Amino acid sequence: MVNKIDCRLQIDPPADGAWNMAVDEALLAEAHVSKHPTLRFYQWERPTLSLGYFQKYAERSHHTGSLKEDVVRRLSGGGAILHDQELTYSLILPASHPLAGNTQALYSAVHHVLVQILQSAIADAPNCNFESCTDLSDPDPFLCFQRRFEGDILLKTPDQKKHKIVGSAQRRRQGGVLQHGSILLAMSTVAPELPGIQELTGIQIQPETLSLALPTSLAKSLKLNLIPDKLSHKLKNSALQIRLKKYLCDRWTNRR
């Protein structure tokens, strides 16, 4: 019998971008001390553009649809994401976890479960299938969902076109790894060039439905014992400080 690792399960209400990013960072820092993973699901209270860690702030002018929306810089790399009609997940693993040191294995483990759950959700959509990306693209597009990297989840429609529906990114620190990603459930009016699952299949998936279905399957795949929880007083204070001193500061957002 394989011993399961206790893991905090946190399902949060919609919040602003600075808070969402601050909580992920606070949980990553806490994993170094507690040695326990966290699986978190959250949404965004209004359309928000998140820049990848290495993107230049000036590049946001490339996407005119989001110029009037909130912007935040992520701790993780990759292209910009317009967070709106989606469910976001984050998985924080301490360095001691077997998958914490293997970038591609962690992507694959999580995305494999996402494909299974999403495929089940669109079972009534004829000839629509999810698959992992193998045809890579030049990572020039500003938006993450217009890029293609190994392991991205694509939705293949009956006309044989492939659309990126899930993209994830990681950030590693000495004490652990953060992987978070977006599941594009429907098109945002702020980014109409990116159809979501609803537009591509005609099936509407509620974020609450996924946040209930995904934890059990992810826990089984990653050998986690899920313990529903909320932010402790200490973690909440830590996130508040990170939000104030980092994610609400132009010095961080405009740092490149």
PDB file of C-alpha atoms in Angstrom:
ATOM      1  CA  MET A   1       0.000   0.000   0.000  1.00  0.00           C
ATOM      2  CA  VAL A   2       1.243   3.470  -0.963  1.00  0.00           C
ATOM      3  CA  ASN A   3       1.045   6.030   1.809  1.00  0.00           C
ATOM      4  CA  LYS A   4      -0.919   9.100   0.882  1.00  0.00           C
ATOM      5  CA  ILE A   5       0.305  12.592   1.692  1.00  0.00           C
ATOM      6  CA  ASP A   6      -2.028  14.954   3.548  1.00  0.00           C
ATOM      7  CA  CYS A   7      -2.976  17.869   1.300  1.00  0.00           C
ATOM      8  CA  ARG A   8      -4.982  20.999   1.995  1.00  0.00           C
ATOM      9  CA  LEU A   9      -7.953  21.402  -0.373  1.00  0.00           C
ATOM     10  CA  GLN A  10      -8.970  25.023  -0.751  1.00  0.00           C
ATOM     11  CA  ILE A  11     -11.898  26.184  -2.899  1.00  0.00           C
ATOM     12  CA  ASP A  12     -12.024  29.974  -2.847  1.00  0.00           C
ATOM     13  CA  PRO A  13     -14.655  32.486  -3.956  1.00  0.00           C
ATOM     14  CA  PRO A  14     -13.888  34.918  -6.797  1.00  0.00           C
ATOM     15  CA  ALA A  15     -11.320  37.572  -5.876  1.00  0.00           C
ATOM     16  CA  ASP A  16      -9.191  40.246  -7.513  1.00  0.00           C
ATOM     17  CA  GLY A  17      -6.010  39.360  -9.333  1.00  0.00           C
ATOM     18  CA  ALA A  18      -3.614  40.723  -6.722  1.00  0.00           C
ATOM     19  CA  TRP A  19      -5.230  38.612  -4.004  1.00  0.00           C
ATOM     20  CA  ASN A  20      -5.318  35.461  -6.129  1.00  0.00           C
ATOM     21  CA  MET A  21      -1.605  35.742  -6.910  1.00  0.00           C
ATOM     22  CA  ALA A  22      -0.695  36.659  -3.331  1.00  0.00           C
ATOM     23  CA  VAL A  23      -2.454  33.596  -1.921  1.00  0.00           C
ATOM     24  CA  ASP A  24      -0.615  31.298  -4.341  1.00  0.00           C
ATOM     25  CA  GLU A  25       2.701  32.826  -3.290  1.00  0.00           C
ATOM     26  CA  ALA A  26       1.875  32.638   0.425  1.00  0.00           C
ATOM     27  CA  LEU A  27       0.988  28.954   0.056  1.00  0.00           C
ATOM     28  CA  LEU A  28       4.244  28.281  -1.809  1.00  0.00           C
ATOM     29  CA  ALA A  29       6.258  29.891   0.982  1.00  0.00           C
ATOM     30  CA  GLU A  30       4.289  27.979   3.632  1.00  0.00           C
ATOM     31  CA  ALA A  31       4.940  24.617   1.927  1.00  0.00           C
ATOM     32  CA  HIS A  32       8.632  24.977   2.710  1.00  0.00           C
ATOM     33  CA  VAL A  33       7.784  25.019   6.414  1.00  0.00           C
ATOM     34  CA  SER A  34       4.797  22.657   6.662  1.00  0.00           C
ATOM     35  CA  LYS A  35       6.018  20.150   4.024  1.00  0.00           C
ATOM     36  CA  HIS A  36       2.344  19.706   3.045  1.00  0.00           C
ATOM     37  CA  PRO A  37       0.883  20.237  -0.445  1.00  0.00           C
ATOM     38  CA  THR A  38      -2.101  22.456  -1.239  1.00  0.00           C
ATOM     39  CA  LEU A  39      -4.632  22.018  -4.024  1.00  0.00           C
ATOM     40  CA  ARG A  40      -6.551  25.224  -4.648  1.00  0.00           C
ATOM     41  CA  PHE A  41      -9.330  26.279  -7.018  1.00  0.00           C
ATOM     42  CA  TYR A  42     -10.346  29.874  -7.544  1.00  0.00           C
ATOM     43  CA  GLN A  43     -12.022  32.372  -9.860  1.00  0.00           C
ATOM     44  CA  TRP A  44     -11.633  36.044 -10.727  1.00  0.00           C
ATOM     45  CA  GLU A  45     -14.187  38.657  -9.703  1.00  0.00           C
ATOM     46  CA  ARG A  46     -13.623  40.712 -12.860  1.00  0.00           C
ATOM     47  CA  PRO A  47     -11.709  40.308 -16.147  1.00  0.00           C
ATOM     48  CA  THR A  48      -7.995  40.532 -15.368  1.00  0.00           C
ATOM     49  CA  LEU A  49      -4.899  40.264 -17.523  1.00  0.00           C
ATOM     50  CA  SER A  50      -2.027  38.384 -15.887  1.00  0.00           C
ATOM     51  CA  LEU A  51       1.406  38.914 -17.378  1.00  0.00           C
ATOM     52  CA  GLY A  52       3.940  36.123 -17.303  1.00  0.00           C
ATOM     53  CA  TYR A  53       6.937  36.770 -15.053  1.00  0.00           C
ATOM     54  CA  PHE A  54       9.283  37.492 -17.978  1.00  0.00           C
ATOM     55  CA  GLN A  55       6.911  39.517 -20.165  1.00  0.00           C
ATOM     56  CA  LYS A  56       7.455  43.231 -20.665  1.00  0.00           C
ATOM     57  CA  TYR A  57       4.689  45.435 -19.330  1.00  0.00           C
ATOM     58  CA  ALA A  58       4.710  47.445 -22.562  1.00  0.00           C
ATOM     59  CA  GLU A  59       3.632  44.320 -24.433  1.00  0.00           C
ATOM     60  CA  ARG A  60       0.156  44.577 -22.958  1.00  0.00           C
ATOM     61  CA  SER A  61      -0.544  47.256 -25.590  1.00  0.00           C
ATOM     62  CA  HIS A  62      -0.538  44.343 -28.064  1.00  0.00           C
ATOM     63  CA  HIS A  63      -3.907  43.276 -26.689  1.00  0.00           C
ATOM     64  CA  THR A  64      -6.227  46.239 -27.065  1.00  0.00           C
ATOM     65  CA  GLY A  65      -9.271  44.394 -25.732  1.00  0.00           C
ATOM     66  CA  SER A  66      -7.874  44.265 -22.206  1.00  0.00           C
ATOM     67  CA  LEU A  67      -6.311  47.730 -21.957  1.00  0.00           C
ATOM     68  CA  LYS A  68      -9.078  48.967 -19.653  1.00  0.00           C
ATOM     69  CA  GLU A  69      -8.992  45.874 -17.438  1.00  0.00           C
ATOM     70  CA  ASP A  70      -6.981  45.121 -14.309  1.00  0.00           C
ATOM     71  CA  VAL A  71      -3.468  43.796 -14.836  1.00  0.00           C
ATOM     72  CA  VAL A  72      -1.274  41.737 -12.516  1.00  0.00           C
ATOM     73  CA  ARG A  73       2.100  40.078 -12.980  1.00  0.00           C
ATOM     74  CA  ARG A  74       2.303  36.380 -12.145  1.00  0.00           C
ATOM     75  CA  LEU A  75       5.074  34.655 -10.267  1.00  0.00           C
ATOM     76  CA  SER A  76       5.167  32.040 -13.051  1.00  0.00           C
ATOM     77  CA  GLY A  77       6.342  32.441 -16.627  1.00  0.00           C
ATOM     78  CA  GLY A  78       4.571  32.010 -19.940  1.00  0.00           C
ATOM     79  CA  GLY A  79       2.294  34.243 -21.964  1.00  0.00           C
ATOM     80  CA  ALA A  80      -0.381  36.637 -20.753  1.00  0.00           C
ATOM     81  CA  ILE A  81      -3.751  35.220 -19.741  1.00  0.00           C
ATOM     82  CA  LEU A  82      -7.070  37.015 -19.790  1.00  0.00           C
ATOM     83  CA  HIS A  83      -8.807  35.565 -16.743  1.00  0.00           C
ATOM     84  CA  ASP A  84     -12.583  35.757 -16.974  1.00  0.00           C
ATOM     85  CA  GLN A  85     -14.807  32.816 -17.955  1.00  0.00           C
ATOM     86  CA  GLU A  86     -12.608  30.147 -16.453  1.00  0.00           C
ATOM     87  CA  LEU A  87     -11.622  28.063 -13.460  1.00  0.00           C
ATOM     88  CA  THR A  88      -8.078  28.450 -12.191  1.00  0.00           C
ATOM     89  CA  TYR A  89      -6.293  25.762 -10.236  1.00  0.00           C
ATOM     90  CA  SER A  90      -3.057  25.857  -8.298  1.00  0.00           C
ATOM     91  CA  LEU A  91      -1.073  22.964  -6.915  1.00  0.00           C
ATOM     92  CA  ILE A  92       1.703  23.656  -4.431  1.00  0.00           C
ATOM     93  CA  LEU A  93       4.093  20.819  -3.605  1.00  0.00           C
ATOM     94  CA  PRO A  94       6.924  20.858  -1.064  1.00  0.00           C
ATOM     95  CA  ALA A  95      10.354  19.950  -2.371  1.00  0.00           C
ATOM     96  CA  SER A  96      10.072  16.533  -0.725  1.00  0.00           C
ATOM     97  CA  HIS A  97       7.194  15.424  -2.982  1.00  0.00           C
ATOM     98  CA  PRO A  98       8.275  12.933  -5.694  1.00  0.00           C
ATOM     99  CA  LEU A  99       6.927  15.138  -8.504  1.00  0.00           C
ATOM    100  CA  ALA A 100       8.290  18.435  -7.198  1.00  0.00           C
ATOM    101  CA  GLY A 101      11.580  18.062  -9.051  1.00  0.00           C
ATOM    102  CA  ASN A 102      10.217  16.822 -12.370  1.00  0.00           C
ATOM    103  CA  THR A 103       8.690  19.624 -14.413  1.00  0.00           C
ATOM    104  CA  GLN A 104       7.205  17.599 -17.242  1.00  0.00           C
ATOM    105  CA  ALA A 105       5.998  14.744 -15.040  1.00  0.00           C
ATOM    106  CA  LEU A 106       4.030  17.195 -12.892  1.00  0.00           C
ATOM    107  CA  TYR A 107       2.457  18.842 -15.929  1.00  0.00           C
ATOM    108  CA  SER A 108       1.559  15.436 -17.356  1.00  0.00           C
ATOM    109  CA  ALA A 109       0.082  14.087 -14.124  1.00  0.00           C
ATOM    110  CA  VAL A 110      -2.230  17.051 -13.637  1.00  0.00           C
ATOM    111  CA  HIS A 111      -3.170  17.497 -17.294  1.00  0.00           C
ATOM    112  CA  HIS A 112      -3.943  13.791 -17.706  1.00  0.00           C
ATOM    113  CA  VAL A 113      -6.600  14.085 -15.004  1.00  0.00           C
ATOM    114  CA  LEU A 114      -7.948  17.322 -16.475  1.00  0.00           C
ATOM    115  CA  VAL A 115      -8.367  15.645 -19.868  1.00  0.00           C
ATOM    116  CA  GLN A 116     -10.315  12.760 -18.331  1.00  0.00           C
ATOM    117  CA  ILE A 117     -12.682  15.033 -16.405  1.00  0.00           C
ATOM    118  CA  LEU A 118     -13.216  17.462 -19.282  1.00  0.00           C
ATOM    119  CA  GLN A 119     -13.803  14.643 -21.750  1.00  0.00           C
ATOM    120  CA  SER A 120     -16.481  13.248 -19.471  1.00  0.00           C
ATOM    121  CA  ALA A 121     -18.092  16.694 -19.217  1.00  0.00           C
ATOM    122  CA  ILE A 122     -18.426  17.046 -23.007  1.00  0.00           C
ATOM    123  CA  ALA A 123     -19.352  13.421 -23.696  1.00  0.00           C
ATOM    124  CA  ASP A 124     -22.508  14.585 -25.500  1.00  0.00           C
ATOM    125  CA  ALA A 125     -20.546  16.732 -27.974  1.00  0.00           C
ATOM    126  CA  PRO A 126     -20.031  14.551 -31.086  1.00  0.00           C
ATOM    127  CA  ASN A 127     -16.502  14.225 -32.445  1.00  0.00           C
ATOM    128  CA  CYS A 128     -14.984  16.649 -29.952  1.00  0.00           C
ATOM    129  CA  ASN A 129     -11.914  15.378 -28.131  1.00  0.00           C
ATOM    130  CA  PHE A 130      -9.237  16.667 -25.804  1.00  0.00           C
ATOM    131  CA  GLU A 131      -5.606  15.808 -26.394  1.00  0.00           C
ATOM    132  CA  SER A 132      -2.156  16.854 -25.232  1.00  0.00           C
ATOM    133  CA  CYS A 133      -0.240  19.184 -27.505  1.00  0.00           C
ATOM    134  CA  THR A 134       2.719  17.722 -29.407  1.00  0.00           C
ATOM    135  CA  ASP A 135       2.995  20.261 -32.251  1.00  0.00           C
ATOM    136  CA  LEU A 136       4.898  23.155 -30.715  1.00  0.00           C
ATOM    137  CA  SER A 137       4.761  26.763 -31.902  1.00  0.00           C
ATOM    138  CA  ASP A 138       7.120  29.699 -31.809  1.00  0.00           C
ATOM    139  CA  PRO A 139       6.335  31.288 -28.423  1.00  0.00           C
ATOM    140  CA  ASP A 140       5.818  34.770 -29.841  1.00  0.00           C
ATOM    141  CA  PRO A 141       2.083  35.446 -29.373  1.00  0.00           C
ATOM    142  CA  PHE A 142       1.331  37.715 -26.439  1.00  0.00           C
ATOM    143  CA  LEU A 143      -1.509  35.553 -25.109  1.00  0.00           C
ATOM    144  CA  CYS A 144      -0.801  32.179 -23.543  1.00  0.00           C
ATOM    145  CA  PHE A 145      -3.775  30.557 -25.255  1.00  0.00           C
ATOM    146  CA  GLN A 146      -2.370  31.436 -28.665  1.00  0.00           C
ATOM    147  CA  ARG A 147       0.894  29.623 -27.879  1.00  0.00           C
ATOM    148  CA  ARG A 148       1.566  25.889 -28.059  1.00  0.00           C
ATOM    149  CA  PHE A 149       3.859  24.000 -25.710  1.00  0.00           C
ATOM    150  CA  GLU A 150       4.272  20.317 -24.983  1.00  0.00           C
ATOM    151  CA  GLY A 151       1.552  19.141 -22.631  1.00  0.00           C
ATOM    152  CA  ASP A 152      -0.948  21.954 -23.286  1.00  0.00           C
ATOM    153  CA  ILE A 153      -4.499  20.627 -23.489  1.00  0.00           C
ATOM    154  CA  LEU A 154      -6.154  21.119 -26.865  1.00  0.00           C
ATOM    155  CA  LEU A 155      -9.773  20.627 -27.883  1.00  0.00           C
ATOM    156  CA  LYS A 156     -10.142  19.098 -31.339  1.00  0.00           C
ATOM    157  CA  THR A 157     -13.433  20.030 -33.006  1.00  0.00           C
ATOM    158  CA  PRO A 158     -15.243  18.161 -35.803  1.00  0.00           C
ATOM    159  CA  ASP A 159     -13.637  20.448 -38.419  1.00  0.00           C
ATOM    160  CA  GLN A 160     -10.249  19.102 -37.231  1.00  0.00           C
ATOM    161  CA  LYS A 161      -9.186  22.438 -35.767  1.00  0.00           C
ATOM    162  CA  LYS A 162      -7.384  22.415 -32.428  1.00  0.00           C
ATOM    163  CA  HIS A 163      -7.931  25.049 -29.766  1.00  0.00           C
ATOM    164  CA  LYS A 164      -5.932  25.438 -26.566  1.00  0.00           C
ATOM    165  CA  ILE A 165      -8.250  25.075 -23.579  1.00  0.00           C
ATOM    166  CA  VAL A 166      -5.855  24.559 -20.662  1.00  0.00           C
ATOM    167  CA  GLY A 167      -2.480  26.151 -20.105  1.00  0.00           C
ATOM    168  CA  SER A 168      -0.324  25.804 -16.998  1.00  0.00           C
ATOM    169  CA  ALA A 169       2.877  27.381 -15.714  1.00  0.00           C
ATOM    170  CA  GLN A 170       5.268  26.683 -12.850  1.00  0.00           C
ATOM    171  CA  ARG A 171       7.455  28.561 -10.419  1.00  0.00           C
ATOM    172  CA  ARG A 172      10.111  26.771  -8.411  1.00  0.00           C
ATOM    173  CA  ARG A 173      11.707  27.840  -5.195  1.00  0.00           C
ATOM    174  CA  GLN A 174      14.050  26.009  -2.894  1.00  0.00           C
ATOM    175  CA  GLY A 175      11.177  24.901  -0.678  1.00  0.00           C
ATOM    176  CA  GLY A 176       8.827  23.642  -3.367  1.00  0.00           C
ATOM    177  CA  VAL A 177       6.998  24.227  -6.628  1.00  0.00           C
ATOM    178  CA  LEU A 178       3.843  26.079  -7.621  1.00  0.00           C
ATOM    179  CA  GLN A 179       1.926  24.965 -10.694  1.00  0.00           C
ATOM    180  CA  HIS A 180      -1.156  26.915 -11.616  1.00  0.00           C
ATOM    181  CA  GLY A 181      -3.264  26.915 -14.731  1.00  0.00           C
ATOM    182  CA  SER A 182      -6.427  28.175 -16.381  1.00  0.00           C
ATOM    183  CA  ILE A 183      -9.285  26.119 -17.787  1.00  0.00           C
ATOM    184  CA  LEU A 184     -11.018  28.183 -20.473  1.00  0.00           C
ATOM    185  CA  LEU A 185     -14.702  27.394 -20.010  1.00  0.00           C
ATOM    186  CA  ALA A 186     -16.178  30.112 -22.227  1.00  0.00           C
ATOM    187  CA  MET A 187     -15.135  33.058 -24.349  1.00  0.00           C
ATOM    188  CA  SER A 188     -14.549  36.377 -22.641  1.00  0.00           C
ATOM    189  CA  THR A 189     -15.951  39.494 -24.304  1.00  0.00           C
ATOM    190  CA  VAL A 190     -12.552  41.023 -23.550  1.00  0.00           C
ATOM    191  CA  ALA A 191     -10.766  38.333 -25.608  1.00  0.00           C
ATOM    192  CA  PRO A 192     -13.251  37.245 -28.309  1.00  0.00           C
ATOM    193  CA  GLU A 193     -10.416  35.731 -30.347  1.00  0.00           C
ATOM    194  CA  LEU A 194     -10.253  32.855 -27.848  1.00  0.00           C
ATOM    195  CA  PRO A 195     -13.262  30.528 -27.948  1.00  0.00           C
ATOM    196  CA  GLY A 196     -13.866  28.461 -24.845  1.00  0.00           C
ATOM    197  CA  ILE A 197     -15.321  25.015 -24.308  1.00  0.00           C
ATOM    198  CA  GLN A 198     -18.847  26.393 -24.473  1.00  0.00           C
ATOM    199  CA  GLU A 199     -18.373  27.966 -27.908  1.00  0.00           C
ATOM    200  CA  LEU A 200     -16.510  24.957 -29.297  1.00  0.00           C
ATOM    201  CA  THR A 201     -18.833  22.226 -28.023  1.00  0.00           C
ATOM    202  CA  GLY A 202     -22.113  23.957 -27.197  1.00  0.00           C
ATOM    203  CA  ILE A 203     -21.826  22.629 -23.645  1.00  0.00           C
ATOM    204  CA  GLN A 204     -21.717  24.929 -20.653  1.00  0.00           C
ATOM    205  CA  ILE A 205     -19.554  23.722 -17.779  1.00  0.00           C
ATOM    206  CA  GLN A 206     -19.922  25.515 -14.491  1.00  0.00           C
ATOM    207  CA  PRO A 207     -16.671  26.215 -12.629  1.00  0.00           C
ATOM    208  CA  GLU A 208     -18.302  24.915  -9.442  1.00  0.00           C
ATOM    209  CA  THR A 209     -18.921  21.572 -11.159  1.00  0.00           C
ATOM    210  CA  LEU A 210     -15.261  21.193 -12.030  1.00  0.00           C
ATOM    211  CA  SER A 211     -14.015  22.284  -8.621  1.00  0.00           C
ATOM    212  CA  LEU A 212     -16.093  19.458  -7.137  1.00  0.00           C
ATOM    213  CA  ALA A 213     -15.119  16.801  -9.693  1.00  0.00           C
ATOM    214  CA  LEU A 214     -11.403  17.453 -10.065  1.00  0.00           C
ATOM    215  CA  PRO A 215     -10.106  17.098  -6.480  1.00  0.00           C
ATOM    216  CA  THR A 216     -10.935  13.406  -6.074  1.00  0.00           C
ATOM    217  CA  SER A 217      -9.320  12.410  -9.361  1.00  0.00           C
ATOM    218  CA  LEU A 218      -6.260  14.579  -8.808  1.00  0.00           C
ATOM    219  CA  ALA A 219      -5.850  13.216  -5.288  1.00  0.00           C
ATOM    220  CA  LYS A 220      -5.946   9.649  -6.593  1.00  0.00           C
ATOM    221  CA  SER A 221      -3.415  10.353  -9.333  1.00  0.00           C
ATOM    222  CA  LEU A 222      -1.017  12.266  -7.079  1.00  0.00           C
ATOM    223  CA  LYS A 223      -1.570  10.020  -4.026  1.00  0.00           C
ATOM    224  CA  LEU A 224      -2.905  12.824  -1.856  1.00  0.00           C
ATOM    225  CA  ASN A 225      -5.225  12.668   1.126  1.00  0.00           C
ATOM    226  CA  LEU A 226      -7.357  15.779   0.720  1.00  0.00           C
ATOM    227  CA  ILE A 227      -8.330  17.794   3.793  1.00  0.00           C
ATOM    228  CA  PRO A 228     -10.830  20.600   3.041  1.00  0.00           C
ATOM    229  CA  ASP A 229      -9.570  23.783   4.617  1.00  0.00           C
ATOM    230  CA  LYS A 230      -9.473  27.573   4.449  1.00  0.00           C
ATOM    231  CA  LEU A 231      -6.638  30.018   4.870  1.00  0.00           C
ATOM    232  CA  SER A 232      -5.423  30.150   8.435  1.00  0.00           C
ATOM    233  CA  HIS A 233      -5.166  33.517  10.143  1.00  0.00           C
ATOM    234  CA  LYS A 234      -1.395  33.388   9.694  1.00  0.00           C
ATOM    235  CA  LEU A 235      -1.585  32.571   5.981  1.00  0.00           C
ATOM    236  CA  LYS A 236      -4.236  35.221   5.401  1.00  0.00           C
ATOM    237  CA  ASN A 237      -2.026  37.866   6.994  1.00  0.00           C
ATOM    238  CA  SER A 238       0.915  36.694   4.910  1.00  0.00           C
ATOM    239  CA  ALA A 239      -1.146  36.932   1.710  1.00  0.00           C
ATOM    240  CA  LEU A 240      -2.406  40.395   2.670  1.00  0.00           C
ATOM    241  CA  GLN A 241       1.165  41.623   3.093  1.00  0.00           C
ATOM    242  CA  ILE A 242       2.287  40.070  -0.207  1.00  0.00           C
ATOM    243  CA  ARG A 243      -0.709  41.587  -1.993  1.00  0.00           C
ATOM    244  CA  LEU A 244      -0.021  45.044  -0.586  1.00  0.00           C
ATOM    245  CA  LYS A 245       3.750  45.114  -0.971  1.00  0.00           C
ATOM    246  CA  LYS A 246       4.026  43.255  -4.272  1.00  0.00           C
ATOM    247  CA  TYR A 247       1.009  42.582  -6.439  1.00  0.00           C
ATOM    248  CA  LEU A 248      -0.593  45.999  -5.961  1.00  0.00           C
ATOM    249  CA  CYS A 249       2.712  47.792  -6.617  1.00  0.00           C
ATOM    250  CA  ASP A 250       3.624  49.267  -9.979  1.00  0.00           C
ATOM    251  CA  ARG A 251       7.250  48.434  -9.227  1.00  0.00           C
ATOM    252  CA  TRP A 252       6.374  44.716  -9.485  1.00  0.00           C
ATOM    253  CA  THR A 253       3.815  44.951 -12.265  1.00  0.00           C
ATOM    254  CA  ASN A 254       5.990  47.209 -14.444  1.00  0.00           C
ATOM    255  CA  ARG A 255       9.313  45.627 -13.495  1.00  0.00           C
ATOM    256  CA  ARG A 256      10.080  44.594 -17.064  1.00  0.00           C
TER     257      ARG A 256
END
